[in-house]
Coordinates of C-alpha atoms and ligand atoms in Angstrom, one line a residue:
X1 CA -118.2 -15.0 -131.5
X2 CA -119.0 -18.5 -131.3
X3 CA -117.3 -20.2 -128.9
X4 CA -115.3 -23.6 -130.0
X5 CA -114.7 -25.2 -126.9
X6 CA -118.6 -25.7 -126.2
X7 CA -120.6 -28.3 -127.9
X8 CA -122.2 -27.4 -130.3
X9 CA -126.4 -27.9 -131.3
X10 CA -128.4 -26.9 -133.8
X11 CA -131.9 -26.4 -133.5
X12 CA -133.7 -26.9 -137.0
X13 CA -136.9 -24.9 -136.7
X14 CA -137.1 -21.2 -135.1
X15 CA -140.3 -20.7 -133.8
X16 CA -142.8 -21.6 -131.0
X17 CA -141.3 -25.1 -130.0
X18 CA -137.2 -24.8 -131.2
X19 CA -136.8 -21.1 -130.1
X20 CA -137.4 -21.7 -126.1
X21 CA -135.4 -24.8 -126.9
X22 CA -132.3 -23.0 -127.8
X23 CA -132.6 -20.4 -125.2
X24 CA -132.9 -23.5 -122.5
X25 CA -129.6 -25.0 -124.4
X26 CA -127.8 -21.9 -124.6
X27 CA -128.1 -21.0 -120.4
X28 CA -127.4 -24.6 -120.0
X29 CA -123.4 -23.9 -121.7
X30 CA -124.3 -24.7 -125.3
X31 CA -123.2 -23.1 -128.4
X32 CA -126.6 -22.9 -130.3
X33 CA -127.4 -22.3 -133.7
X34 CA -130.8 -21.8 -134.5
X35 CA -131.4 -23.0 -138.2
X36 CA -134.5 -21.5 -139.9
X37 CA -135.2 -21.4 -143.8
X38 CA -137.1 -17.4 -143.1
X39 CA -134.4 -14.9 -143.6
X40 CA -136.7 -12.2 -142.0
X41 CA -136.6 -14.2 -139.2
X42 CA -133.1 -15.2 -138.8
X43 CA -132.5 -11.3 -139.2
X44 CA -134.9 -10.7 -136.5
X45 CA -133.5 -12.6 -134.0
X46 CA -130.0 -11.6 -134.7
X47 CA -131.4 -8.2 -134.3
X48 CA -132.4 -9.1 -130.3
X49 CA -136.1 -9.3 -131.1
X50 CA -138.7 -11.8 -130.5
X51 CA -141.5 -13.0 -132.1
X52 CA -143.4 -15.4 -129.7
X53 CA -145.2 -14.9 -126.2
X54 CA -143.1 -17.0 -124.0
X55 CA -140.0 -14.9 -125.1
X56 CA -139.1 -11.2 -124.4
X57 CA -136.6 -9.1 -126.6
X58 CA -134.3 -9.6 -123.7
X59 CA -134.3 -12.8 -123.7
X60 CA -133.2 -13.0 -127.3
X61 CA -130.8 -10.6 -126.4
X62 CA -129.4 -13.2 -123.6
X63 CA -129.5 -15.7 -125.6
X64 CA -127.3 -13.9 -128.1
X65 CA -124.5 -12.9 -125.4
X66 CA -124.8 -17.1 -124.0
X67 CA -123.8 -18.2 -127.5
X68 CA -126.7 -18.5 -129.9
X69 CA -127.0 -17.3 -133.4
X70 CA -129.6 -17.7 -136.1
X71 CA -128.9 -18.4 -139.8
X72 CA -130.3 -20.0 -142.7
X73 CA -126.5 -22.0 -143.4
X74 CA -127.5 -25.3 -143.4
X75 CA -123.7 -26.3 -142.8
X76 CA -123.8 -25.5 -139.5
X77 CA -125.1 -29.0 -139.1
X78 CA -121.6 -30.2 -140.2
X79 CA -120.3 -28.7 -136.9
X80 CA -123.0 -29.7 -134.7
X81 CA -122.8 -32.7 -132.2
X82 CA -126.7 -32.6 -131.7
X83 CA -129.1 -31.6 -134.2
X84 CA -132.8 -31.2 -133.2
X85 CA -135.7 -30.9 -135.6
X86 CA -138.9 -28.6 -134.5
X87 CA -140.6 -27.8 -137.9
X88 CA -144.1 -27.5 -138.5
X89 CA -146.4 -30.2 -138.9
X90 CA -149.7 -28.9 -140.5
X91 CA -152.4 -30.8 -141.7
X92 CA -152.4 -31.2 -145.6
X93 CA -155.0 -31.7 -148.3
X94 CA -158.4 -33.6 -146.8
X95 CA -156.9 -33.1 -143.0
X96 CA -154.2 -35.5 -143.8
X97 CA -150.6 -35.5 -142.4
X98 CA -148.1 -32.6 -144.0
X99 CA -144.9 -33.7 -143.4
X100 CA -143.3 -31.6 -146.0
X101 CA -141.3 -30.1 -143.8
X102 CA -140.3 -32.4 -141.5
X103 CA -139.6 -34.1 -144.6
X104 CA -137.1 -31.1 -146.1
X105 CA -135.2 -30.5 -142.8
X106 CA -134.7 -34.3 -142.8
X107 CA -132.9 -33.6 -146.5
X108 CA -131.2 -30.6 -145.1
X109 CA -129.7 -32.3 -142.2
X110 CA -129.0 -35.7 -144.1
X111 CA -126.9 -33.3 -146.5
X112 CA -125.0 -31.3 -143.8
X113 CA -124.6 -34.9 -141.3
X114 CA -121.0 -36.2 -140.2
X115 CA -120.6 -39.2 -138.2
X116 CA -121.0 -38.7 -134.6
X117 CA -123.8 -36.2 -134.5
X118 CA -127.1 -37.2 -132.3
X119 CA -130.2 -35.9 -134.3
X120 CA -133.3 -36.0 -132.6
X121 CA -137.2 -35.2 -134.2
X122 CA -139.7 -33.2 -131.7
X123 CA -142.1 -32.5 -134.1
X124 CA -145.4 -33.9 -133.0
X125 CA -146.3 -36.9 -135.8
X126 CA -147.7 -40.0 -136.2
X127 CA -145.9 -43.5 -134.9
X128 CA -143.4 -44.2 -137.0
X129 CA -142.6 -41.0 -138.4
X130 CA -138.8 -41.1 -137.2
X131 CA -137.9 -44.7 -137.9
X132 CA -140.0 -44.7 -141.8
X133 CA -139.5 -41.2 -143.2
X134 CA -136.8 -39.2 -141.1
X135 CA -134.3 -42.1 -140.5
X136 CA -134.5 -43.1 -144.9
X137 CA -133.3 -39.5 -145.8
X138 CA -130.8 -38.5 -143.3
X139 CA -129.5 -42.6 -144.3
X140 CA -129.7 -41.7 -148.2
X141 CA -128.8 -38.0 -148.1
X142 CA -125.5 -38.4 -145.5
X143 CA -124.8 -42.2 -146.6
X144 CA -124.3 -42.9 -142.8
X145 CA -126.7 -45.5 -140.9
X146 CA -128.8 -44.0 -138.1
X147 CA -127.7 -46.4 -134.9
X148 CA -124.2 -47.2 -136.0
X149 CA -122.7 -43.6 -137.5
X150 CA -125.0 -41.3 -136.1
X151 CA -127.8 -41.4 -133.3
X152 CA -131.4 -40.8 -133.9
X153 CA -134.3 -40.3 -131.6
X154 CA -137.4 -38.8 -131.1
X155 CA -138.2 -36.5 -128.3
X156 CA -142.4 -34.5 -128.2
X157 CA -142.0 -31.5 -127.3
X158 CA -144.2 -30.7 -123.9
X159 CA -144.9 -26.5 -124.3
X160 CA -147.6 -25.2 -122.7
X161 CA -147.8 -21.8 -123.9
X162 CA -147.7 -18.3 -121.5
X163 CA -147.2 -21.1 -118.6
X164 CA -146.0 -19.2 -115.8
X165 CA -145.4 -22.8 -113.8
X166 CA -144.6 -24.7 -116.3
X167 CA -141.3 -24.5 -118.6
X168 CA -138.5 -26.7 -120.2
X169 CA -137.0 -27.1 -117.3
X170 CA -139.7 -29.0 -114.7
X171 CA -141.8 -30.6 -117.2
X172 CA -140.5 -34.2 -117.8
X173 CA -139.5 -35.0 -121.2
X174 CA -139.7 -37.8 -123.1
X175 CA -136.8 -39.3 -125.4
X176 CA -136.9 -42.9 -127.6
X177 CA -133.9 -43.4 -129.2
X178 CA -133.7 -46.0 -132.4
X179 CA -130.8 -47.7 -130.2
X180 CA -130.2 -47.5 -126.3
X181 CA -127.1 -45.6 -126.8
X182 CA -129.7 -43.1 -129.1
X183 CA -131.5 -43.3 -126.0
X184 CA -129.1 -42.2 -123.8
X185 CA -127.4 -39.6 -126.4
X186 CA -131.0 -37.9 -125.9
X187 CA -131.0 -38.7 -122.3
X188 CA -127.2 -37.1 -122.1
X189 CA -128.3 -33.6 -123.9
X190 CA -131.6 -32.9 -122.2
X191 CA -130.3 -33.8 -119.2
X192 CA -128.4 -30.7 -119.2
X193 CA -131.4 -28.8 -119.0
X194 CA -134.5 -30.3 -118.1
X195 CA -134.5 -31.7 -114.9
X196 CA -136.4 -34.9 -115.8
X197 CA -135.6 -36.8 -118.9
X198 CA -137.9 -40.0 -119.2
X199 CA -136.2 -42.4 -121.4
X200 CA -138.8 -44.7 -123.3
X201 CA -138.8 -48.3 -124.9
X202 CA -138.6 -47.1 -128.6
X203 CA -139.5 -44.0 -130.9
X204 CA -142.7 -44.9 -131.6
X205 CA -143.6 -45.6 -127.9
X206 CA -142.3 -41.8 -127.7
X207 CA -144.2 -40.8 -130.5
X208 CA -147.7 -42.1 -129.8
X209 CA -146.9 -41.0 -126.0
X210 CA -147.4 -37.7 -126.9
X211 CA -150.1 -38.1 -129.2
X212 CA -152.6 -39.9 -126.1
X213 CA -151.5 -36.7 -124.2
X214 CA -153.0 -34.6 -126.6
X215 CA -155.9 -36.3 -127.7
X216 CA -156.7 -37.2 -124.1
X217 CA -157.3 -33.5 -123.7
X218 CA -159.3 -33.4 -127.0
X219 CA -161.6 -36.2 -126.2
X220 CA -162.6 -34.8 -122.3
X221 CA -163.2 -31.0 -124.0
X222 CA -165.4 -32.9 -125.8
X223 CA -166.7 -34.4 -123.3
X224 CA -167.6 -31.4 -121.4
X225 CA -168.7 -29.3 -124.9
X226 CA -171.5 -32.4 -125.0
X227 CA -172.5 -32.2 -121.5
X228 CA -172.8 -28.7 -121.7
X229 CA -175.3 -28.5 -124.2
X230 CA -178.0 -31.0 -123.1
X231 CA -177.3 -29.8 -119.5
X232 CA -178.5 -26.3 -121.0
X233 CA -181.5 -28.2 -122.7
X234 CA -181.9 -30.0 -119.0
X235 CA -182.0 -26.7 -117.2
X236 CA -178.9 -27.6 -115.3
X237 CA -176.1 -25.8 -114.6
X238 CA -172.9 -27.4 -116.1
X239 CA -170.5 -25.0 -114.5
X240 CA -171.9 -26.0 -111.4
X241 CA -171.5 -29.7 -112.0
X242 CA -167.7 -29.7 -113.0
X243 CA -167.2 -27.1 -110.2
X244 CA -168.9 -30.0 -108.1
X245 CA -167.5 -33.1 -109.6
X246 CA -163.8 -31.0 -109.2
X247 CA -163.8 -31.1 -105.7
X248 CA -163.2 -35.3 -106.0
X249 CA -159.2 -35.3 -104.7
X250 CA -158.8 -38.4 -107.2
X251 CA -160.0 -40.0 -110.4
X252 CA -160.9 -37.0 -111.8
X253 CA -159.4 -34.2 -113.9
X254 CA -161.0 -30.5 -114.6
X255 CA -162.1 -29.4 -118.1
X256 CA -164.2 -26.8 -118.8
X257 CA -166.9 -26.4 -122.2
X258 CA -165.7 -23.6 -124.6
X259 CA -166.1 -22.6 -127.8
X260 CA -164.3 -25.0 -129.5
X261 CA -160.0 -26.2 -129.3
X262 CA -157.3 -24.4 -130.9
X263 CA -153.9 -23.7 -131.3
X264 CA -151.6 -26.0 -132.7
X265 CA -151.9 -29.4 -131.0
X266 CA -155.5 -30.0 -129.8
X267 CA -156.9 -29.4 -133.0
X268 CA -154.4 -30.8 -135.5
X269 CA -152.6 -33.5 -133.5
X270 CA -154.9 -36.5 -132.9
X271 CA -155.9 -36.4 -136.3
X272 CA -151.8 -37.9 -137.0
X273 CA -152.7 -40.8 -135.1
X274 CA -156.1 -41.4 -136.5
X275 CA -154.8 -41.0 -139.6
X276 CA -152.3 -43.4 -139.2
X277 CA -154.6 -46.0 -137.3
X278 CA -156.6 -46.3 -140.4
X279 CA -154.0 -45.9 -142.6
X280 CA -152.2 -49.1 -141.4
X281 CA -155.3 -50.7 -139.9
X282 CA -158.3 -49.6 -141.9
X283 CA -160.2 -49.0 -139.3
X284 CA -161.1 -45.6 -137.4
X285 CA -160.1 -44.3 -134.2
X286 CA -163.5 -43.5 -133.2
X287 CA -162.9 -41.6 -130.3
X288 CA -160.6 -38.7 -132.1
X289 CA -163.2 -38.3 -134.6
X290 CA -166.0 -37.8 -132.2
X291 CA -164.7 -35.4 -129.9
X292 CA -163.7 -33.5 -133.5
X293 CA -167.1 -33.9 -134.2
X294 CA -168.3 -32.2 -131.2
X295 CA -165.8 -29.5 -130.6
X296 CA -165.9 -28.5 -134.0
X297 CA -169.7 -27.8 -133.6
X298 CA -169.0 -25.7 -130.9
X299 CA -168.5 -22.0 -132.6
X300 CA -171.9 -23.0 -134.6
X301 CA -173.5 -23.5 -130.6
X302 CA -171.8 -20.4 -129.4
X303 CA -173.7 -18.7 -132.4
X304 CA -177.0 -20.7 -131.5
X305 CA -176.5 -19.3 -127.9
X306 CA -176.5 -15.6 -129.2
X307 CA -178.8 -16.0 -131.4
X308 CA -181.4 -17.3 -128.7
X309 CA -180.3 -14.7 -126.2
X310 CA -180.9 -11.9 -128.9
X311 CA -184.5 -13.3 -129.4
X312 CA -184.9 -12.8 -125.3
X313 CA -184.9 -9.4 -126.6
X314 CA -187.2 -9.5 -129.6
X315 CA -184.3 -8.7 -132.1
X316 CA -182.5 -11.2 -134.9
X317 CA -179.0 -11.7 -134.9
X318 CA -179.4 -10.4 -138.8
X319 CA -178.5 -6.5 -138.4
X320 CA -177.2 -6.6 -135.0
X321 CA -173.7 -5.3 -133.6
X322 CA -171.7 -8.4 -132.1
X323 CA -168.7 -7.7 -130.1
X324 CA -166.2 -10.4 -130.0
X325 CA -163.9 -10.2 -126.5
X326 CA -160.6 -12.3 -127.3
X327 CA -159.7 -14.1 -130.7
X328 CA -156.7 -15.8 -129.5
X329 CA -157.0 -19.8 -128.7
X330 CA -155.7 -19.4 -125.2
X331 CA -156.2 -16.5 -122.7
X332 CA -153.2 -14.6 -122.5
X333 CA -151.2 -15.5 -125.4
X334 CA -151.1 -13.5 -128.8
X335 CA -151.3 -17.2 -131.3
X336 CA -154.3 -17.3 -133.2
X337 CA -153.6 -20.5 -135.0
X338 CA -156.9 -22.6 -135.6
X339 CA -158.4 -20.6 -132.8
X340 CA -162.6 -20.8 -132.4
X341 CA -163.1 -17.1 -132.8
X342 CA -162.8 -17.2 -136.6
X343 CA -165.8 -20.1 -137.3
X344 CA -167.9 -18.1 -134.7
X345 CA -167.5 -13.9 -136.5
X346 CA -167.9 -16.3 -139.6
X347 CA -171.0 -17.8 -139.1
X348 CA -172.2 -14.4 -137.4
X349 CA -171.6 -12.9 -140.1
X350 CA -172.7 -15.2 -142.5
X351 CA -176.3 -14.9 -140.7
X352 CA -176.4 -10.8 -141.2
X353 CA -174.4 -9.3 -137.9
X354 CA -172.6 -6.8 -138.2
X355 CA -168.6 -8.1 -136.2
X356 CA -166.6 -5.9 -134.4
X357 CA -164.1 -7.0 -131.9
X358 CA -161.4 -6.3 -129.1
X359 CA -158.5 -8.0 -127.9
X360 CA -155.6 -6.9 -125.5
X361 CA -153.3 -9.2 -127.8
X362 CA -154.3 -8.5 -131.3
X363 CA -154.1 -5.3 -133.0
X364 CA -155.7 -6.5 -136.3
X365 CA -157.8 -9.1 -136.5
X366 CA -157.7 -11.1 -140.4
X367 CA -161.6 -12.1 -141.1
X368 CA -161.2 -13.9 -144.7
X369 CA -160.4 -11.2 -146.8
X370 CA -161.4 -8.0 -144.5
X371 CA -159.1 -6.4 -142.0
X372 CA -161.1 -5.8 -138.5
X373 CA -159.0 -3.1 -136.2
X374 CA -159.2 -3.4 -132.3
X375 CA -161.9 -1.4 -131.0
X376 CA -160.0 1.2 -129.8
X377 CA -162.6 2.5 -126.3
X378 CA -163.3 -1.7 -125.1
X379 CA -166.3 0.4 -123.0
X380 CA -167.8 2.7 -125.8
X381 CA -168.2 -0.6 -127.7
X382 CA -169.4 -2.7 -125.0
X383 CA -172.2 0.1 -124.5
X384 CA -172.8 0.2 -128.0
X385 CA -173.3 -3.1 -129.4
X386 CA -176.6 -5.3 -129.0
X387 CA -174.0 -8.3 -128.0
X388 CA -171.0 -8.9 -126.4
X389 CA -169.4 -12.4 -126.9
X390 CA -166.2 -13.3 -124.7
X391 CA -164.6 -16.3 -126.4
X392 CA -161.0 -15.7 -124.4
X393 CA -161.2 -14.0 -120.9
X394 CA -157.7 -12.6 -120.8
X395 CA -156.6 -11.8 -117.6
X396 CA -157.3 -7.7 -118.4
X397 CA -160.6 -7.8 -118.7
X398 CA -162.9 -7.3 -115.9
X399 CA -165.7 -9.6 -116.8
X400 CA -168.4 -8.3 -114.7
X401 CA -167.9 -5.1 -115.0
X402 CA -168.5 -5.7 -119.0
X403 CA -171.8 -7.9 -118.4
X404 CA -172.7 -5.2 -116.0
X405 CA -172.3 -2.4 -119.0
X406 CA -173.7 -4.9 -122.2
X407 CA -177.6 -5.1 -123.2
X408 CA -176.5 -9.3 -123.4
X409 CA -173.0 -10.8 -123.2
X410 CA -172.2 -14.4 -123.5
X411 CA -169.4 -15.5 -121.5
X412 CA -168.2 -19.0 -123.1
X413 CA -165.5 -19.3 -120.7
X414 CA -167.7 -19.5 -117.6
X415 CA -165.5 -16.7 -115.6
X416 CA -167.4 -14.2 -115.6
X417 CA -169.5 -14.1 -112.1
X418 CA -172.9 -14.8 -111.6
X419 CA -175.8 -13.6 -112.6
X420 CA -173.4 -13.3 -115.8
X421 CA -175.0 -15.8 -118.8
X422 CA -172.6 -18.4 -119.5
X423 CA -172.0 -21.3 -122.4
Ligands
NAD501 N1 -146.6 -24.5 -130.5 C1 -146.8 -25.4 -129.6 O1 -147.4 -25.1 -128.5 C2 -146.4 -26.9 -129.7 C3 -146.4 -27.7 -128.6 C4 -145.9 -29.0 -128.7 C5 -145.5 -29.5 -129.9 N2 -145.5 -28.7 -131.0 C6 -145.0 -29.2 -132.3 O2 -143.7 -28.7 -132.6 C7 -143.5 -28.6 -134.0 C8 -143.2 -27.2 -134.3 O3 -144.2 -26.3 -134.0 P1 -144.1 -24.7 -133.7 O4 -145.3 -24.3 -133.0 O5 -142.7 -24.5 -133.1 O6 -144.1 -24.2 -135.3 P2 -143.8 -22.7 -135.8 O7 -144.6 -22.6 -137.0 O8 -143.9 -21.8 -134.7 O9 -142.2 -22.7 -136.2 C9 -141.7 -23.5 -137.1 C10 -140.4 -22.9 -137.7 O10 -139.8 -23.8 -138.6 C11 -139.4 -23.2 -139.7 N3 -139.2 -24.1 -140.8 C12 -140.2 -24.7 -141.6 N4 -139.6 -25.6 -142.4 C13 -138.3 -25.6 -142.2 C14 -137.2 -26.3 -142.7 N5 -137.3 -27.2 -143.6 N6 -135.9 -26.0 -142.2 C15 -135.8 -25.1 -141.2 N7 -136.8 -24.4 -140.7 C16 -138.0 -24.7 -141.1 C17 -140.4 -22.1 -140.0 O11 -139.9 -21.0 -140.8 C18 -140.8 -21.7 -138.6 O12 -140.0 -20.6 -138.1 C19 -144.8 -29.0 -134.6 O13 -144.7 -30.4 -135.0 C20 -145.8 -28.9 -133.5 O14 -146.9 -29.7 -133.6 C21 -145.9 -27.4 -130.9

């Protein structure tokens, strides 16, 4: 039973981002409702099970005994003294901003809001998302005025995914509310679990905060993905370099080249605020569209790379066996979204190879239209193939072992040991 003595929130959005929300809300004393519009989902989590990496079945089971329930009943906004909104933010026709459903949870909680209620957007968006779309249709859909009758804020959300250091808790959040009491309404429900709330100026402050943080890591992958291919061309070693240049205690931050970004900030993310630079401005944000530039050109290198290694030994990469090692975007973690590995098997196979892959995370791996299956013996196919690729080095794969076994492998994660070939 829900408890009525608790207060109350209810997290708009069940998946990646709201989900370890609500389980950090509902150990902090909360009575959480997790609001989702996927019945098969709401089903599953009332069931105990999980359906991202950074949470167990037991946790969902905890959370359910600490006071949290999933539903598709939008009314349980109406009862709510916080609402929080983590829905999707894709990007749309022509890579522009999708806010359709930022834009129908806004409707959903507008309908469902009564006076009082702090609501606060963590969806990752453009500057001015809260104050110019969110704020109009909770206003119109509740009649109430966001500042006076209810509170409104905006508040990134800061996940790293499989982090084993990192969680709600000790990573600092930061909260812009439309009013300094919004502010501190923010302030006052984070505070109750993460140990650092960062009020800000304003929402859009908030907003574009955590856009630089994300396109800051986009433009130095780039940065290294450039440097690593006319180091290659150079004859020098680029792993060596940042290995070198790492070793400087200040002024300087570690990235490594790869095969391109995924998941869903790097790739998606920066594009919000370059869109919206030229939108209002009419002018480009030249440094988001560069390093898109170059680390989308990175699976069609990675193929480039095979394909020259191949030639070492007088065969085409038209007709041979290519075995992909990892297809997730991050080592460790099952999400495939936007992740590398797709461009790369689809140029491969595009130019005549034959794919076939393995990954300790993915059972089934969706090429276009064709189902590949796991290789089901990782070292029968590493003996077989003419070429291994490792585009995620997840911690269960012993990397020299497999270049040892391979007629060629390509590791584009640079773990693999020397005399092992890397990006
Ligand atoms: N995944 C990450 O690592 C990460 C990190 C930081 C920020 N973000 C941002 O957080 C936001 C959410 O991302 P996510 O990864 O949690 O997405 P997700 O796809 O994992 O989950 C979103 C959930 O929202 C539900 N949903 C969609 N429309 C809805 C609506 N109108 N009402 C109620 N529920 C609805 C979906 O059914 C889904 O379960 C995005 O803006 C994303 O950019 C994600």
């Amino acid at each position: 039973m829900v408890s009525k003595t608790k207060k109350v929130v209810t997290i708009v959005g069940q998946g990646y981002v709201g989900l370890p929300l609500a389980q950090a809300a509902a150990h902090a004393g909360w009575t959480v409702w997790g609001l989702d519009v996927t019945p098969t989902l709401v089903d599953l989590l009332n069931s105990g099970q999980s359906h991202i990496d950074d949470l167990s079945d037991s946790d969902i089971r905890g959370m359910l005994e600490a006071g949290y329930r999933a539903t598709t009943d939008p009314s349980v906004v109406s009862s709510s003294d916080v609402v929080v909104i983590c829905v999707p933010t894709p990007l749309g026709e022509g890579g522009s901003p999708d806010l359709g459903a930022v834009k129908g949870a806004s409707r959903t909680v507008g309908d469902n809001l009564v006076a009082g209620t702090t609501v606060i957007l963590e969806s990752t968006t453009y500057p001015g998302t809260t104050d110019d779309v969110v704020r109009p249709l909770l206003e119109m859909n509740s009649g109430l005025t966001a500042g006076t009758d209810f509170e409104l804020a905006y508040s990134p959300e800061r996940v790293d995914p499989g982090s084993k250091k990192y969680g709600i808790k000790n990573t600092p959040k930061l909260m812009g509310g439309i009013t300094d009491a919004s502010t501190q309404a923010a302030v006052a429900f984070y505070g109750s679990f993460v140990d650092q709330p960062v009020p800000m100026a304003g929402m859009r402050e908030a907003e574009t905060a955590k856009l630089l943080e994300n396109t800051f890591r986009h433009v130095n992958i780039a940065l290294v993905n450039e440097m690593a291919k006319f180091c290659k061309e150079l004859n020098i070693d680029i792993w060596e370099v940042i290995r070198g240049a790492s070793t400087k205690p200040f002024g300087f931050m570690k990235f490594t080249p790869g095969p391109g970004v995924g998941g869903h900030c790097i790739p998606i993310d920066p594009n919000y605020l370059s869109y919206e630079v030229r939108n209002q401005l009419g002018y480009p944000f030249r440094f988001v569209e560069l390093a898109q530039e170059i680390n989308n050109s990175m699976p069609r290198y990675v193929v480039e790379r095979v394909g020259d290694l191949l030639n070492e030994h007088r065969k085409p990469i038209n007709g041979s066996e290519i075995l992909i090692l990892g297809v997730t975007y991050k080592a460790d973690i099952a999400d495939q979204r936007e992740s590398p590995a797709l461009p790369v098997a689809e140029i491969l196979l595009e130019r005549g190879a034959t794919v076939r892959f393995h990954d300790p995370m993915i059972d089934t791996w969706q090429l276009g239209a064709t189902s590949l299956v796991r290789e089901p013996d990782l070292g029968a196919a590493v003996n077989e193939v003419d070429a291994v690729v490792v585009l995620q080095a997840h911690d269960s794969y012993n990397l020299e072992a497999i270049a040892n076994d391979s007629k060629l492998m390509l590791d584009t994660r640079g773990v693999a040991p020397r005399p092992a070939v890397r990006l």
